[in-house]
Coordinates of N, CA and C in Angstrom, one line a residue:
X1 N 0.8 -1.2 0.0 CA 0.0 0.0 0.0 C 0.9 1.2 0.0
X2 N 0.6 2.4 -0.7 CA 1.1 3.6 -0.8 C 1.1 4.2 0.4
X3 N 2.7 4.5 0.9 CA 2.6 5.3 2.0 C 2.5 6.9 2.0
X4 N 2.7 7.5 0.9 CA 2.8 9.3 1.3 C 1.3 9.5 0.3
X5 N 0.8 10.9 1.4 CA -0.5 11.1 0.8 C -0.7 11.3 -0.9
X6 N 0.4 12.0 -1.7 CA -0.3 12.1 -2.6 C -0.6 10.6 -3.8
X7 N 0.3 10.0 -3.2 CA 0.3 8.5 -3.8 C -1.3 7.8 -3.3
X8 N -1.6 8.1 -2.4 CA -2.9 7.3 -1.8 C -4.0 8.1 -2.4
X9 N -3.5 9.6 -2.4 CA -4.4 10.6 -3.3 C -4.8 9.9 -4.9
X10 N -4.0 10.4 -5.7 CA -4.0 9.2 -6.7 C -4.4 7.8 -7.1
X11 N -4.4 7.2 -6.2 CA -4.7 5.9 -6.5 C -6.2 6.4 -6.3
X12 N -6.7 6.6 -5.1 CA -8.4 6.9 -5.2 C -8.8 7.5 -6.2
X13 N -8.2 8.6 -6.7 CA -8.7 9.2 -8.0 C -9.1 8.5 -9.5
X14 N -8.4 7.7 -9.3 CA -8.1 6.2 -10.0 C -8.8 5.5 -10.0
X15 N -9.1 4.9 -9.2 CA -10.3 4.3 -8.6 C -11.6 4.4 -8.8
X16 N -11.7 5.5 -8.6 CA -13.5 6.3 -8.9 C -13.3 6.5 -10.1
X17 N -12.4 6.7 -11.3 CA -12.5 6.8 -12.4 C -12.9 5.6 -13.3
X18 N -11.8 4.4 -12.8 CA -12.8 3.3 -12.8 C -13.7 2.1 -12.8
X19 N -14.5 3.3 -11.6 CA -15.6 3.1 -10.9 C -16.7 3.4 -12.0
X20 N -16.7 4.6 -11.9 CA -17.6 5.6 -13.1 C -17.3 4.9 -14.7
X21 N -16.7 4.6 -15.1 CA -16.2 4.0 -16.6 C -16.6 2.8 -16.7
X22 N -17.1 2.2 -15.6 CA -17.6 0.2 -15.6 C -18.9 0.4 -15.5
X23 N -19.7 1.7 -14.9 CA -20.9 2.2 -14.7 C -21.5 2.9 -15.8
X24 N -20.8 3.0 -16.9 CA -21.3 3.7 -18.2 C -21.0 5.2 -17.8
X25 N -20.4 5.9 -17.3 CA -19.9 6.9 -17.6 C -19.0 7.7 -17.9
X26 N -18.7 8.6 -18.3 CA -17.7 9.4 -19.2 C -17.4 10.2 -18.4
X27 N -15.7 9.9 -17.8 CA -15.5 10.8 -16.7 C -13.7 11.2 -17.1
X28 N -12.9 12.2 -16.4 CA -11.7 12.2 -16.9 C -11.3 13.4 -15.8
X29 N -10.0 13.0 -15.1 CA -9.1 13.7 -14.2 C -8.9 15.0 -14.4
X30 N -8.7 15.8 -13.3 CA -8.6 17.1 -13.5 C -7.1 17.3 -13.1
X31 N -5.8 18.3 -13.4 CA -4.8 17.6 -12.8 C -4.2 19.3 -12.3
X32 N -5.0 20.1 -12.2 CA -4.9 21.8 -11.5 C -4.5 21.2 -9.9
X33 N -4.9 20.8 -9.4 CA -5.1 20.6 -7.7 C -5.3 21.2 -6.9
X34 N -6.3 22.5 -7.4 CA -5.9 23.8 -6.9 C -7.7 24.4 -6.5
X35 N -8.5 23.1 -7.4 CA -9.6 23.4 -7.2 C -10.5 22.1 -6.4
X36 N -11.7 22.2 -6.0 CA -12.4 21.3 -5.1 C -12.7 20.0 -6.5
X37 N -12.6 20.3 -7.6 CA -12.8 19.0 -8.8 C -11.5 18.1 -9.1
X38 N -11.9 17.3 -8.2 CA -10.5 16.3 -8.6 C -11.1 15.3 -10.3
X39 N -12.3 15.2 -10.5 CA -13.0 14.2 -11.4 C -14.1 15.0 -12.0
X40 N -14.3 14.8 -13.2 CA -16.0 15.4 -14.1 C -16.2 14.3 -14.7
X41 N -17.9 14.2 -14.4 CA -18.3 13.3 -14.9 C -19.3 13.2 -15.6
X42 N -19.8 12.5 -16.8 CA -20.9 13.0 -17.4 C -21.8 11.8 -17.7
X43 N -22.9 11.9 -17.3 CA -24.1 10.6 -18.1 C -24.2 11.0 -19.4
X44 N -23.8 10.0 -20.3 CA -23.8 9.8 -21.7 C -25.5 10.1 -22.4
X45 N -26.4 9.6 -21.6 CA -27.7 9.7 -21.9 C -28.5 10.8 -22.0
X46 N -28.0 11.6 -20.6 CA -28.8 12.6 -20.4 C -27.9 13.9 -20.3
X47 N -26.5 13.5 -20.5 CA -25.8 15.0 -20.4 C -25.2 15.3 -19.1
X48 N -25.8 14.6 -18.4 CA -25.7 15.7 -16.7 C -24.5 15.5 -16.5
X49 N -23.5 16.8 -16.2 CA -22.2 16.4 -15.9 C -22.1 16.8 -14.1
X50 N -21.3 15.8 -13.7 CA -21.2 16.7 -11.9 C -19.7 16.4 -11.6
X51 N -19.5 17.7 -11.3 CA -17.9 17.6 -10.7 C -17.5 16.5 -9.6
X52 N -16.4 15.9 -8.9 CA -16.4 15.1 -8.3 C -14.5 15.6 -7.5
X53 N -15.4 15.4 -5.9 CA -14.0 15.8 -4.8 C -14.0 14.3 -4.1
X54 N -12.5 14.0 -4.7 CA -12.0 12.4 -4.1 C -11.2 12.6 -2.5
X55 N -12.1 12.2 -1.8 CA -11.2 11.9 -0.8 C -10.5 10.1 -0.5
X56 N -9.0 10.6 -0.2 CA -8.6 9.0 0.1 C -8.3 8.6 1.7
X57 N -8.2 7.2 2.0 CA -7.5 6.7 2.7 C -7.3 5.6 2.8
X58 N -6.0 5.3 3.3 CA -5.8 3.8 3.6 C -6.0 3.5 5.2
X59 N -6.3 4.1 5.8 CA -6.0 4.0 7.8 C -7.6 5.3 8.0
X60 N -8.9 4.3 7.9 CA -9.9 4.9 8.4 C -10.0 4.9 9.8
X61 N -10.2 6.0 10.2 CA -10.2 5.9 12.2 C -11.6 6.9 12.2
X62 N -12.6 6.7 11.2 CA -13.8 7.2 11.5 C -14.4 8.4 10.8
X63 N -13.4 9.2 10.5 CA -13.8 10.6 10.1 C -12.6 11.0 8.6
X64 N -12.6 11.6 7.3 CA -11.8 11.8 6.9 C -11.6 13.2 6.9
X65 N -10.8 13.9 6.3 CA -9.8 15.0 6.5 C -10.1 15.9 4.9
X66 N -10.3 16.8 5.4 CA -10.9 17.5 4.6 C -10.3 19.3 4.3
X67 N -10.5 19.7 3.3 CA -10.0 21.2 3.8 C -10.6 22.3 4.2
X68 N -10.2 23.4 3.8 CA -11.6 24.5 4.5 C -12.4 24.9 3.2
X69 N -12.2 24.2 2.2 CA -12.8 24.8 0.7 C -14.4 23.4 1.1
X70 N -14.3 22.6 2.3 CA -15.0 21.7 2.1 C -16.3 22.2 2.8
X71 N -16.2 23.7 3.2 CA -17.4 24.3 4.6 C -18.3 25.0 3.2
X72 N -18.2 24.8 2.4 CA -19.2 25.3 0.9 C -19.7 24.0 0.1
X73 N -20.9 24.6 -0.2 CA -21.7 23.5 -0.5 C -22.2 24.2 -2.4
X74 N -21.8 23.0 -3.4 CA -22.4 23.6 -4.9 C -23.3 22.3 -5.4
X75 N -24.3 22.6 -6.1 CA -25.5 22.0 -6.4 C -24.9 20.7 -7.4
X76 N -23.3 20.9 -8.1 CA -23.0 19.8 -8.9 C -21.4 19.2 -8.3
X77 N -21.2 19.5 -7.2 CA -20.5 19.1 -6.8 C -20.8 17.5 -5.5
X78 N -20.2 16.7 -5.9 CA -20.2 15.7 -5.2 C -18.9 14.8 -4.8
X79 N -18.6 14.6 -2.6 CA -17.6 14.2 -2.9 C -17.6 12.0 -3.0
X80 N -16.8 12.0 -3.5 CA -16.9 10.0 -3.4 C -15.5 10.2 -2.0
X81 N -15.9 9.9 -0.9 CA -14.9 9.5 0.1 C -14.2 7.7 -0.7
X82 N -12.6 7.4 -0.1 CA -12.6 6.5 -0.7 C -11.4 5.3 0.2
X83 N -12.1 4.5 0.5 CA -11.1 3.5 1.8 C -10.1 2.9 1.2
X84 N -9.3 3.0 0.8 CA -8.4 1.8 -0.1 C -8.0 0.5 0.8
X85 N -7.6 -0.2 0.4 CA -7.3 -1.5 1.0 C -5.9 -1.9 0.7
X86 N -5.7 -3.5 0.6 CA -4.7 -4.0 0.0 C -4.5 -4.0 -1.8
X87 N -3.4 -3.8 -2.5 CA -4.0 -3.9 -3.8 C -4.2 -5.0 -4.6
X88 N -4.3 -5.6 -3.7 CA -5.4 -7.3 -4.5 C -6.8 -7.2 -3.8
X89 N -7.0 -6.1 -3.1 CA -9.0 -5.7 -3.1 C -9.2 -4.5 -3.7
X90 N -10.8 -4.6 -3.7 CA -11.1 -3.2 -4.6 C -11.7 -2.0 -3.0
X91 N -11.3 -0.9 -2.9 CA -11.5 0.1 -2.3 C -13.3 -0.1 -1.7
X92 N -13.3 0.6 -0.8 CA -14.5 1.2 -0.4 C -15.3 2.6 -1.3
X93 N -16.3 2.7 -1.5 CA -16.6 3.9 -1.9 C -17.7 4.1 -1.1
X94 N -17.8 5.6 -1.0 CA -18.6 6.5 -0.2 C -19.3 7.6 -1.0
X95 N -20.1 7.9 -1.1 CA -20.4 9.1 -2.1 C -22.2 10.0 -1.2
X96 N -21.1 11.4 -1.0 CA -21.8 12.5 -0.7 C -22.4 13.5 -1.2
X97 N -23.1 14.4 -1.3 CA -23.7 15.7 -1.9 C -22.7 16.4 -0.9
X98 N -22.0 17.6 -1.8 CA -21.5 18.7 -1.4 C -22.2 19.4 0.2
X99 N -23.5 19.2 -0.1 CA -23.9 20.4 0.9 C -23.6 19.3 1.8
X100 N -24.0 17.9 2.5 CA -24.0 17.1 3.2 C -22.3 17.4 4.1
X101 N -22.1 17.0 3.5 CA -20.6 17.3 3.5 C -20.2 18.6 4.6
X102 N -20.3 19.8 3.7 CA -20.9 20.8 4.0 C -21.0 21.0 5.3
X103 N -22.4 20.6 5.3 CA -22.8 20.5 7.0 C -22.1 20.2 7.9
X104 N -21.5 18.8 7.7 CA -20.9 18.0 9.0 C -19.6 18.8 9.1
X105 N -19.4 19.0 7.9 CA -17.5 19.8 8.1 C -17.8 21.0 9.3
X106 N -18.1 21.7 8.8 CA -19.3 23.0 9.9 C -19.3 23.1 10.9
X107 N -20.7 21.8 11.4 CA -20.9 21.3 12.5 C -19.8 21.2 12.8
X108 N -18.7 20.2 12.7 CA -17.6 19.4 13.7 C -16.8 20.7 13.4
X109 N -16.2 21.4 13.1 CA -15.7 22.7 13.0 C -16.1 24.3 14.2
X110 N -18.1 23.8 14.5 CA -18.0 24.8 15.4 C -18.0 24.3 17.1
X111 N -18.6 22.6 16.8 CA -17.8 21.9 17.9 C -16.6 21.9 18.2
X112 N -15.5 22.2 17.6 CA -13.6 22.5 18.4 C -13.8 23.9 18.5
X113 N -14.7 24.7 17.4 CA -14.4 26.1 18.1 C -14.5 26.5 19.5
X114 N -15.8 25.8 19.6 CA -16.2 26.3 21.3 C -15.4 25.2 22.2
X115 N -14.9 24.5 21.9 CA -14.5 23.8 23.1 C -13.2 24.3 23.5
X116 N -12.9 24.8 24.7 CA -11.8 25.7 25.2 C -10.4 25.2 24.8
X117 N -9.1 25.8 25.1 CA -7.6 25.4 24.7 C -7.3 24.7 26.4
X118 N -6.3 24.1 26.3 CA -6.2 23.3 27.7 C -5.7 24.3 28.5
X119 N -5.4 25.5 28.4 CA -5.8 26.8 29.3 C -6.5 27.1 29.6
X120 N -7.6 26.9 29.0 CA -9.1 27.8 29.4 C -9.0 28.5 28.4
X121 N -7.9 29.0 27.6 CA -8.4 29.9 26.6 C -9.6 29.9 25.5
X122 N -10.4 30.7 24.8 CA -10.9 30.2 23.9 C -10.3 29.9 22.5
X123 N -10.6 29.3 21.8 CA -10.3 28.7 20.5 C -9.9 30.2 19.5
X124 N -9.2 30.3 18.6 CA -9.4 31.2 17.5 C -9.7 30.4 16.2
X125 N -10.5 31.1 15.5 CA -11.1 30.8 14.4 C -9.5 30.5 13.1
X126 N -9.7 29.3 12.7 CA -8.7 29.4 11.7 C -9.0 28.5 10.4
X127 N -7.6 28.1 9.8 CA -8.0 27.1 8.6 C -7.9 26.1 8.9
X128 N -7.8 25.3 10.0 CA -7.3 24.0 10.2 C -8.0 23.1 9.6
X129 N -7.3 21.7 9.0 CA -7.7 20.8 8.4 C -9.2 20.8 9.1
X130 N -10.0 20.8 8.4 CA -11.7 20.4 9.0 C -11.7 18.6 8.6
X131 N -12.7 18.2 9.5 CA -12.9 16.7 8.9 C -14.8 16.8 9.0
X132 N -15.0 15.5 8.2 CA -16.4 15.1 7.8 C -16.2 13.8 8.7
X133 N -17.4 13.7 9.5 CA -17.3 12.3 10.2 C -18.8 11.9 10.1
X134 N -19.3 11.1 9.1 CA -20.3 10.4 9.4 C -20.7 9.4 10.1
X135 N -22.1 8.9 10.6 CA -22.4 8.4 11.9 C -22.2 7.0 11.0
X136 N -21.4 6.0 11.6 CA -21.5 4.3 10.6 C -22.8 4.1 10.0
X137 N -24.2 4.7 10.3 CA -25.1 3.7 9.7 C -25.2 4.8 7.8
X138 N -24.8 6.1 8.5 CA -25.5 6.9 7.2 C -24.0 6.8 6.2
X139 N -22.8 6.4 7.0 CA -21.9 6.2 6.1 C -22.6 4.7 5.5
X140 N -22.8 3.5 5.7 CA -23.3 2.2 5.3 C -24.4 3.1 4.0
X141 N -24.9 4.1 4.4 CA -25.9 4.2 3.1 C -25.3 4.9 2.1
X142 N -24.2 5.2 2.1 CA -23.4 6.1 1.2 C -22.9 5.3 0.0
X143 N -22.3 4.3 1.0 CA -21.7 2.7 0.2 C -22.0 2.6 -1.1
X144 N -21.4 2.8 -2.1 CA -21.7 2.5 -3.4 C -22.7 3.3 -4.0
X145 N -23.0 4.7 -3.9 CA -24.3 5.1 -4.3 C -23.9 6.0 -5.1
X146 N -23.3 5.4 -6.2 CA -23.0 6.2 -7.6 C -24.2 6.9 -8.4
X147 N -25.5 6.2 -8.2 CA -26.5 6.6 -8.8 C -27.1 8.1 -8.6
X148 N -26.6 8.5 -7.0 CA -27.2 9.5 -6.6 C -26.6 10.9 -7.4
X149 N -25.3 10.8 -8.3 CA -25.0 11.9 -8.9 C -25.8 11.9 -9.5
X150 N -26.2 11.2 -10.3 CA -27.1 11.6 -11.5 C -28.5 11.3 -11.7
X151 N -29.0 11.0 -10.5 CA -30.5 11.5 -10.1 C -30.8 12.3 -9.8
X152 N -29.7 13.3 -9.1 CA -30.5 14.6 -8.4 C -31.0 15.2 -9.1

């Protein structure tokens, strides 16, 4: 397994692409790194294209790691969180609506704010890595739900 992040970055990106290509869709890397679209993807049938933010990991402890571009929510943006494994298995996939996302980054964002510094101080508002931690059952419903890009 790939040990430095952008290697495990990549492989997920990889992954979801194909993911999306065995599912009939027309998708292709974005390689700026600069924007929340790691992936675009498009239904052949009906056109709909939706941007796509890959998150990876190999060492899930619950919650993944996210940036501060992840506290905004866009109507075509969607992220696929993504578990890797050993590489003789195929990955986990996870797949969220932006705003979802959104939310929990937020929420768990204004949960550290208020919780004091081991001084008593209070917190200051910053850019720290934000994370998304869904509850195991609504992560379980996420599981493979490639469909939901392109129903909304």
């Amino acid at each position: 397994m790939a040990k430095n992040n952008h290697s495990i970055g990549n492989a997920g990106e990889f992954y979801v692409l194909a993911q999306l290509a065995q599912r009939g869709y027309i998708a292709g890397k974005t390689d700026d790194g600069q924007t929340l679209i790691d992936v675009i993807a498009t239904d052949p049938e009906t056109l709909r294209t939706v941007n796509i933010q890959v998150k990876s990991t190999a060492q899930f402890t619950g919650y993944w790691m996210t940036g501060n571009k992840a506290r905004k929510s866009f109507e075509s943006l969607w992220y696929v969180f993504v578990l890797l494994k050993s590489p003789a298995e195929i990955p986990e996939f996870f797949v969220f609506h932006s705003a979802e996302v959104a939310a929990g980054v937020e929420e768990h964002y204004q949960f550290w704010l208020a919780k004091p510094m081991k001084d008593g101080s209070p917190r200051k508002s910053s850019d720290i890595v934000k994370r998304f931690q869904p509850t195991p059952e609504r992560l379980e419903e996420a599981r493979d739900r490639w469909d939901l890009m392109f129903s909304a």
